[in-house]
XYZ file of C-alpha atoms in Angstrom:
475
model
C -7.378 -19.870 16.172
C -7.344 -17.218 13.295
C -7.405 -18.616 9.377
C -5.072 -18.358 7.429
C -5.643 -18.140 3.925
C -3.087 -18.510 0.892
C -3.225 -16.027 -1.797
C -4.447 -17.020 -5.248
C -3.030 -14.888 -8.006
C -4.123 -14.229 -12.115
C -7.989 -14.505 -11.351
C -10.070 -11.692 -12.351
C -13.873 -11.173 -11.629
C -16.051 -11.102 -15.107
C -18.960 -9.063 -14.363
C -22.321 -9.427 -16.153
C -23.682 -6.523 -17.814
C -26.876 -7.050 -17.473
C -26.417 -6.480 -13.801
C -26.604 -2.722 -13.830
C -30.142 -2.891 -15.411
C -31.468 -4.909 -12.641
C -33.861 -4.114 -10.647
C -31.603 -6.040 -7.892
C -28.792 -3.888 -8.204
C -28.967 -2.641 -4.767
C -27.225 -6.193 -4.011
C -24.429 -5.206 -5.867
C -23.476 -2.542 -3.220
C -21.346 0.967 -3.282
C -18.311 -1.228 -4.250
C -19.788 -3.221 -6.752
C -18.758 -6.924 -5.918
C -21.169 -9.318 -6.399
C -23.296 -10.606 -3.358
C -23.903 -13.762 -2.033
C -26.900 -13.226 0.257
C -29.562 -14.937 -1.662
C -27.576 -17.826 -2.232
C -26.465 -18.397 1.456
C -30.474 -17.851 2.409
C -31.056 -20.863 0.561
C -28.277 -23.044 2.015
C -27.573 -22.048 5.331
C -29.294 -24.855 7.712
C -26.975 -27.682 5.988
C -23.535 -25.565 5.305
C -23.806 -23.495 8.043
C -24.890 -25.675 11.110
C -24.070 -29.012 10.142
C -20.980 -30.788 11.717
C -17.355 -31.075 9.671
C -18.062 -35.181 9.395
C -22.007 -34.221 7.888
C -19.840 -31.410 5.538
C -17.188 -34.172 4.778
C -20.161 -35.720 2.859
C -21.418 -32.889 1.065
C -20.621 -32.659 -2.527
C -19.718 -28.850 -3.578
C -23.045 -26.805 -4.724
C -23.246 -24.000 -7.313
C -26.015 -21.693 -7.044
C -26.882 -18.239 -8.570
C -27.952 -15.346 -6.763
C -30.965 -13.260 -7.636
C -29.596 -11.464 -11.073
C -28.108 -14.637 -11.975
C -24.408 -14.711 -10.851
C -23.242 -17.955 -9.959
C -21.224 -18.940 -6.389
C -19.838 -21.997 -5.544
C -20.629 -23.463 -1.892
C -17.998 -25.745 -0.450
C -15.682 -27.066 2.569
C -12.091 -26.711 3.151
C -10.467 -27.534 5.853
C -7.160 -26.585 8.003
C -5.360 -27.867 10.921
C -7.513 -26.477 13.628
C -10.533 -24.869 11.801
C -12.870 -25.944 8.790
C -14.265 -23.337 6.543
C -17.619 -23.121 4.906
C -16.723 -20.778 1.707
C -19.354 -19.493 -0.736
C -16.943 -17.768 -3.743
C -18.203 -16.146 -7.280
C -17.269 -17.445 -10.067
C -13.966 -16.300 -11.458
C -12.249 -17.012 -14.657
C -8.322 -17.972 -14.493
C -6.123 -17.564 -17.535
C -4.225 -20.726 -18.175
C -1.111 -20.592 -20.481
C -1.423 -24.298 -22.712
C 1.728 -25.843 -24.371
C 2.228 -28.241 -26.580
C 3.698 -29.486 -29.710
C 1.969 -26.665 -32.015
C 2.982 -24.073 -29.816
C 1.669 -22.007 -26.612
C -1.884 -20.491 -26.242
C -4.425 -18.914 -23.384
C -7.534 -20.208 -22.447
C -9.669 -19.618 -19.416
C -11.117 -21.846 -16.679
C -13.660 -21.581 -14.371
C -12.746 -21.055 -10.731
C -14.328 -19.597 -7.575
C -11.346 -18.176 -5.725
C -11.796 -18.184 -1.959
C -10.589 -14.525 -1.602
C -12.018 -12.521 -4.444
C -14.337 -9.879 -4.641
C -17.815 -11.602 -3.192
C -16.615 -14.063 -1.374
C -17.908 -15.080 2.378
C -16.129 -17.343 4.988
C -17.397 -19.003 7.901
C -14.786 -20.345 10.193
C -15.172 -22.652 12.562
C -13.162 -24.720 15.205
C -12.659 -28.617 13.982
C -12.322 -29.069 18.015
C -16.293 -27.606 19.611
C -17.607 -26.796 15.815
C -18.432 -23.200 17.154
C -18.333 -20.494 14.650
C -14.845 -18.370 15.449
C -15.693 -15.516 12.758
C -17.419 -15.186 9.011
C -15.477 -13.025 6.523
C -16.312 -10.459 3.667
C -13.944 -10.234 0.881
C -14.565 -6.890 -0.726
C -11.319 -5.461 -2.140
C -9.269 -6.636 -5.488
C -5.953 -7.221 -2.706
C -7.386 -10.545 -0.849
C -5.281 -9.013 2.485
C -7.728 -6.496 2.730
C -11.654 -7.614 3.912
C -14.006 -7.358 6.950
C -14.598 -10.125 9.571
C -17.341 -10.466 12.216
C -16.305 -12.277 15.454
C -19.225 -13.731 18.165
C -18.764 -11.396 21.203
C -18.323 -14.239 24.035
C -21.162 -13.960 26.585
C -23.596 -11.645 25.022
C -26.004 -12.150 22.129
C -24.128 -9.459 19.949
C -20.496 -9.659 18.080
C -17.158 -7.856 17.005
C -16.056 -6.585 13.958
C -12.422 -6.258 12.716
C -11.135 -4.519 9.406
C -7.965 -5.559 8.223
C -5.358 -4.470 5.656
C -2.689 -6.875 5.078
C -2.381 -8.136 8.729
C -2.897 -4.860 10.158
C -6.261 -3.802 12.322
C -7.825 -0.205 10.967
C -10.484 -1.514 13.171
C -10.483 -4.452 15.791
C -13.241 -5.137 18.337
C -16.073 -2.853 17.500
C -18.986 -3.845 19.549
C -21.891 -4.513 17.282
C -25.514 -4.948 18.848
C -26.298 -7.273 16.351
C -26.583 -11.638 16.972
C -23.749 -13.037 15.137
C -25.794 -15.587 12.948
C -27.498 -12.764 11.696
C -24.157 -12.571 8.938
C -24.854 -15.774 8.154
C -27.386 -14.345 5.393
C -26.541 -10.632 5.282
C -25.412 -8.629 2.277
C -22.581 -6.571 1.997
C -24.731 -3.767 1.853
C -26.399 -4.683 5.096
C -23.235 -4.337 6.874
C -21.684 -1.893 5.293
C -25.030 0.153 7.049
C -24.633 -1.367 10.201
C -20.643 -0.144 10.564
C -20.829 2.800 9.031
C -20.390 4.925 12.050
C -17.626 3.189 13.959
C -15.508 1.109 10.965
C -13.384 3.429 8.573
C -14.298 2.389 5.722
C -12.474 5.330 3.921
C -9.544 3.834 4.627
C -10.335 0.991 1.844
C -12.880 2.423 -0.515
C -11.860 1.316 -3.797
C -10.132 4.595 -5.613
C -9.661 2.569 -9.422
C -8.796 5.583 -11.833
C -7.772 8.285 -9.644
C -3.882 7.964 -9.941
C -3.771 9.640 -13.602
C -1.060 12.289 -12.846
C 0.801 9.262 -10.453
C 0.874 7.482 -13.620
C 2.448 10.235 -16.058
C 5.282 10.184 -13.455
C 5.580 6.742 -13.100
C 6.394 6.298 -16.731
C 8.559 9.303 -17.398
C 10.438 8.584 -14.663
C 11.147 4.812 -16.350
C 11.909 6.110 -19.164
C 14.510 8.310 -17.917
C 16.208 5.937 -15.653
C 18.646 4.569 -18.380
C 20.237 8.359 -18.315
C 20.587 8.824 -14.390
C 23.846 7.502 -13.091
C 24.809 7.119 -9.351
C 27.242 9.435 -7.550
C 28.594 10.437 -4.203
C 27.554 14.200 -2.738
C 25.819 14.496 -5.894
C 23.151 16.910 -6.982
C 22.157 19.491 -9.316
C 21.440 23.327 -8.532
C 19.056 25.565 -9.604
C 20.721 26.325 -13.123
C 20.492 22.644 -13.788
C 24.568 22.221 -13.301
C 26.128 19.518 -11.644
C 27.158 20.251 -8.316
C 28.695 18.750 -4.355
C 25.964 18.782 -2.200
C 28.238 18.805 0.849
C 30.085 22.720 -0.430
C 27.527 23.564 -3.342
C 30.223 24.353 -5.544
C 30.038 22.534 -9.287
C 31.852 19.215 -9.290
C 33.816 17.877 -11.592
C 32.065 14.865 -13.833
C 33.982 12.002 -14.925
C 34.572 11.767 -18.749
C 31.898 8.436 -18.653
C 28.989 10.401 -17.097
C 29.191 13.366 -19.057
C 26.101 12.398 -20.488
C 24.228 11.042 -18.105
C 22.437 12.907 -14.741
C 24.632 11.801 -12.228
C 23.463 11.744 -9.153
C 23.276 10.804 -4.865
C 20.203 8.968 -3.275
C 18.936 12.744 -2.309
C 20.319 13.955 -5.641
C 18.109 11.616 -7.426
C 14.542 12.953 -5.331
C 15.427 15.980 -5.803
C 15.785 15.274 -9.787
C 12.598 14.032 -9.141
C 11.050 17.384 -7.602
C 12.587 19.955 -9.751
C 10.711 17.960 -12.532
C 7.833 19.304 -10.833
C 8.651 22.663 -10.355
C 10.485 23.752 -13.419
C 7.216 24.145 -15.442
C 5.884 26.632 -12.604
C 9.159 28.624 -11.912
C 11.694 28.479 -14.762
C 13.976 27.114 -12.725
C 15.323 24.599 -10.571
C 15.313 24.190 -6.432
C 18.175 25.763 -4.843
C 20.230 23.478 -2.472
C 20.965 25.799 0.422
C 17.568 25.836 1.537
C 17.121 21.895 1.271
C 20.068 21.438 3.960
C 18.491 23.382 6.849
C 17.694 21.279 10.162
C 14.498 20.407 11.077
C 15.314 18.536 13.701
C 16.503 19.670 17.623
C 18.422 17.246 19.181
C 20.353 16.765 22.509
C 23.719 18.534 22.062
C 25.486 16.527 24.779
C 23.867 12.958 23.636
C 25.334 10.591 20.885
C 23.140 12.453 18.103
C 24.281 15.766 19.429
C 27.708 15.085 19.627
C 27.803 13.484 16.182
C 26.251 16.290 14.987
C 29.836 18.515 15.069
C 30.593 16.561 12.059
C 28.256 14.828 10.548
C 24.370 15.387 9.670
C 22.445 12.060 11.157
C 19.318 13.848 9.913
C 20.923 14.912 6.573
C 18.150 13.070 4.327
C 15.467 14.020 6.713
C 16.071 17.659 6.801
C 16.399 17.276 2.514
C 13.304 15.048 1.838
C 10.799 17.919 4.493
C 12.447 20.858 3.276
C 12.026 19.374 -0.580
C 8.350 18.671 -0.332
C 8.335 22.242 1.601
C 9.590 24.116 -1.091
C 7.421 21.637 -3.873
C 4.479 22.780 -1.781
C 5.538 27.015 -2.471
C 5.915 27.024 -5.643
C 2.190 24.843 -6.469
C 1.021 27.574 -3.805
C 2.808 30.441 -5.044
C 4.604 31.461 -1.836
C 6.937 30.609 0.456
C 6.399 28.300 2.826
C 8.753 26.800 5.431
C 8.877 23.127 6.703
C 7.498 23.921 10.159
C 4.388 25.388 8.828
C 4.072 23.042 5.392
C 2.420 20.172 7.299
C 4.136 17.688 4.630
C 5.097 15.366 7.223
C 2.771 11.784 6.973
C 1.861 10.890 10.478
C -1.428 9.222 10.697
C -2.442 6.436 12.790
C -4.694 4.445 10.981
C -3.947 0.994 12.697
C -4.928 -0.574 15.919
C -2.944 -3.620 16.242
C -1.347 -6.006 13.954
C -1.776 -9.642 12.928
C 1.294 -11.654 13.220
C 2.507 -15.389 13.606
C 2.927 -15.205 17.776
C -0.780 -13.637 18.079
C -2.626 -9.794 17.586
C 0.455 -7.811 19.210
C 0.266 -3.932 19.446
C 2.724 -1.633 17.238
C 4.310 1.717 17.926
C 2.770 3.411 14.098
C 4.325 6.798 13.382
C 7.543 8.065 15.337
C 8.496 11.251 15.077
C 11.722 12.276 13.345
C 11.814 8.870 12.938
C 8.673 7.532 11.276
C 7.378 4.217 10.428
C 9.329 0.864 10.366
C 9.581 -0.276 6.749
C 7.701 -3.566 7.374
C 4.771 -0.803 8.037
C 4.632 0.955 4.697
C 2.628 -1.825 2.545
C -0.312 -1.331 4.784
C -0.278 2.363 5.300
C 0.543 3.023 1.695
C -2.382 1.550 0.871
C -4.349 3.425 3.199
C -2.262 6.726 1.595
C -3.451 6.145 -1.672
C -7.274 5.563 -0.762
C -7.368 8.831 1.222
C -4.452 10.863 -0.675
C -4.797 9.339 -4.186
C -2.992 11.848 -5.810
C 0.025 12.684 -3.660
C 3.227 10.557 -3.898
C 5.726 10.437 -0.826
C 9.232 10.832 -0.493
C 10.797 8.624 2.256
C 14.086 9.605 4.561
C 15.396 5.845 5.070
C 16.904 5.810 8.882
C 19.248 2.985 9.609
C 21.881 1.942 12.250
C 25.152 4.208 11.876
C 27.271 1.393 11.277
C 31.114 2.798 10.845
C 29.462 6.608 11.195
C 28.970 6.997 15.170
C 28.872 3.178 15.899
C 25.486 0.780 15.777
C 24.337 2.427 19.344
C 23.355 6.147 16.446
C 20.553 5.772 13.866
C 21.140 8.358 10.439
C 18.886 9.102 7.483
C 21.153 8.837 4.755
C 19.796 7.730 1.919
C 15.687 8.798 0.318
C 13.577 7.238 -2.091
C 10.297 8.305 -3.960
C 7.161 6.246 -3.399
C 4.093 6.513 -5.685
C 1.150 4.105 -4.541
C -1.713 4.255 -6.830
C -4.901 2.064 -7.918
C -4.774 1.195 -11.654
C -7.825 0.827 -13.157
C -9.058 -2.293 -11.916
C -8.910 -1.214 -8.519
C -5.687 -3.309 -7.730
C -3.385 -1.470 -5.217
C 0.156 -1.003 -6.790
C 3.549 0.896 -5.358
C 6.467 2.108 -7.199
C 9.618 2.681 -5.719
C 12.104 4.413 -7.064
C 15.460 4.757 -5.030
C 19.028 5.175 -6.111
C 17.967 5.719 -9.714
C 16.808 2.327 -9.948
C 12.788 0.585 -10.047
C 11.704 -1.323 -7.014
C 8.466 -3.300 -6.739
C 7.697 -2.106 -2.758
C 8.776 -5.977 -1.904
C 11.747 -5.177 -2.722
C 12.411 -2.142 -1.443
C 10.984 -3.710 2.193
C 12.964 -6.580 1.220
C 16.336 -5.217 0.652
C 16.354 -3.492 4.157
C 14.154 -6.584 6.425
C 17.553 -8.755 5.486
C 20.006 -5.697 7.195
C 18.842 -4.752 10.037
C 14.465 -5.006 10.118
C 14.209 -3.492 13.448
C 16.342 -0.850 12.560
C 15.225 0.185 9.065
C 12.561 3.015 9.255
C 10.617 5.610 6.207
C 10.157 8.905 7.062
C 7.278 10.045 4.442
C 6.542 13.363 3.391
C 3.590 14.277 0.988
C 4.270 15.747 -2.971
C 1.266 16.262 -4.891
C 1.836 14.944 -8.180
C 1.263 16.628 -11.327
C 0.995 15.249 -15.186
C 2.814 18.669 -15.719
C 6.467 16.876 -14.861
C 9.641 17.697 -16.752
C 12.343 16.123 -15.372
C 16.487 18.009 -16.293
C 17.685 15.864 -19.487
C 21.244 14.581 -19.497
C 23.415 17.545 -20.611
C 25.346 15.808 -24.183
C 27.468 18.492 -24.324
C 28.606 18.698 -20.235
C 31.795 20.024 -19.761
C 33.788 20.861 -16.923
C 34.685 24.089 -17.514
């Protein structure tokens, strides 16, 4: 049986300063979340081997490790398993009303899934241990747990991002009590040669340039306006993306920058490149296929008409042409190497059991319930690259449900602000998402169906997005 824990939000870790003068400091670790190890040295015959009734009777303990950081020690339990949870001590900000008005005030609290804190699981049914857990990262869906490898005096270890395995399994030569009392430190050494830890080293303070975009681009939203076939060329005049020939704008979005879903990335990137080139991207270039597909199948034959790769082809061939002008050259999609397609999970966690899932796809990508997890992993290894995503969906009235087309794209920009906590914007359609949403909106059409094709764009605090035009006229 695998634990389930709820999510606790608002708490954040107070640190003592005095801590980086110690001569303990080594306990603090590479990530710098306090450690429990002392404190679980001193109770781990009672908490950690006595039965749930002799825990039942145990009053909650609060200790303090070595450099004077207090945890607290106590028992919760769950249908099938009981936990033995030794958690730092938090503060929670707590809004007060009454009849003189509202104020803040902090508590005390010692939040189960916080930076520091260790589980032990066990089964209420035998009272064997099942696994002992290592919280680590400011997003509680992100930690380390240690499993007892049945048979053999050694154990497992799995590292998970929000339900998803970057590592399940690894055989450890190492008894399985032995993390009953060992510091994060300690097994940070003893994985770091077969658990990828890069994939969740805390990046706090590297998404500067993400940033600058982030909030130009909300600034400028109240000026974009959406539009069919809509786009602007490389003169910065409104134009059909379907001919290329300059459209005429309706009298209430003459000053606005009216534009498609593609229209709108595209915005995006010749903010980007503008600086560098004097000019914007041309659209000609953006519309070539990058895809070869069966003539005589339902893609092929729908491909007389109509492009089912349309916002595929734009989103590759837009980073592709980002990517020359940074480097100064040209450089085609086929030898940009723009496309995302990394692998970085195993398996993934899910209410029917650990099931295995198809990752990347090509010319297809990954299935939007995928991106929260391998976003995350983007912005610890990428930190300063946003993504723009081809959205593939069923082809409803446009070839019938049996044909899937990339219609519509979106720009993505994960980041970690400065306290280390994992964020995504999305922008898509000239409108902010929160990356719930955006997962959200396309889970309740079709969730099987819905899939992100991401390409990379380094981002740059250099970004000067076109203005709306006051004075457009359709000449």
């Amino acid at each position: 049986m695998e634990l389930k824990v709820f999510v606790k939000k608002g708490f954040l870790f107070v640190l003592v300063g005095a801590a980086f003068a110690s001569p303990f400091f080594a306990d603090w670790n590479s990530y710098r979340i306090p450690d429990s190890a002392e404190v679980r040295r001193q109770i781990s015959r009672e908490w950690f081997e006595g039965g749930l009734d002799f825990l039942r009777g145990q009053n909650s303990e609060i200790r303090s490790n070595q450099i004077g950081l207090q945890f607290q020690t106590r028992l919760e339990e769950q249908p099938d398993v009981f936990l033995t949870i030794v958690a730092p001590k938090s503060q929670m900000k707590i809004d007060i009303y009454s009849s003189g008005g509202m104020r803040t005030a902090t508590e005390d609290a010692y939040n189960m899934d916080s930076p520091g804190s260790w589980i032990l699981v066990r089964s209420k049914a035998g009272g064997e241990p099942l696994s002992v857990r290592y919280y680590f990262a400011k997003d509680p869906g992100v930690f380390i747990q240690f499993r007892p490898n049945k048979g053999t005096n050694s154990s497992l270890a799995d590292l998970i991002v929000f339900d998803n395995y970057a590592a399940k399994g690894v055989p450890l030569g190492v008894p399985f009590d032995r993390f009953y009392t060992a510091s994060f430190s300690e097994i940070q050494a003893l994985t770091k040669d077969n658990v990828p830890w890069r994939y969740v080293e805390p990046r706090a303070g590297y998404g500067d340039e993400i940033l600058v975009m982030v909030q130009t681009i909300r600034q400028k939203l109240k000026d974009i306006a959406y539009a069919d076939d809509a786009a602007y060329n490389e003169e910065g005049r409104p134009v059909s993306i379907q001919n290329g020939r300059e459209r005429f704008v309706p009298e209430n979005l003459k000053d606005k920058i009216s534009v498609s879903s593609v229209g709108f990335v595209k915005w995006i990137c010749d903010g980007l490149v503008e600086p560098l080139s004097g000019s914007y991207l041309k659209l000609r270039p953006l519309v070539q296929k990058t895809v070869d597909v069966n003539p005589t199948g339902a893609q092929g034959v729908l491909e007389n008409n109509y492009s089912a790769n349309f916002s595929l082809d734009w989103t590759r061939n837009l980073a592709a042409a980002v990517l020359s002008v940074n480097s100064n050259k040209t450089i085609f999609y086929k030898d940009s190497g723009v496309d995302v397609s990394i692998e970085p999970f195993a398996a993934r966690w899910t209410d029917k059991g650990v099931k295995s899932e198809t990752g990347y796809i090509k010319n297809t990508g990954y299935k939007i319930q995928y991106l929260k997890p391998l976003l995350y992993v983007l912005a610890t290894v990428n930190p300063q690259y946003f993504y723009l995503s081809a959205i593939r969906q069923t082809g409803g009235g446009v070839g019938g449900p049996e044909v899937k087309v990339f219609n519509d794209a979106a720009a993505i920009f994960p980041y970690f602000d400065a306290d280390g906590k994992f964020k995504t914007v999305v922008f898509y359609d000239g409108v902010e998402y929160s990356l719930q949403q955006f997962c959200d909106s396309f889970a309740a059409q079709r969730s099987n169906d819905s899939f992100a094709h991401l390409v990379r764009v380094k981002a740059s605090a250099k970004f000067y997005p076109q203005e709306a035009r006051k004075d457009n006229k359709n000449d």
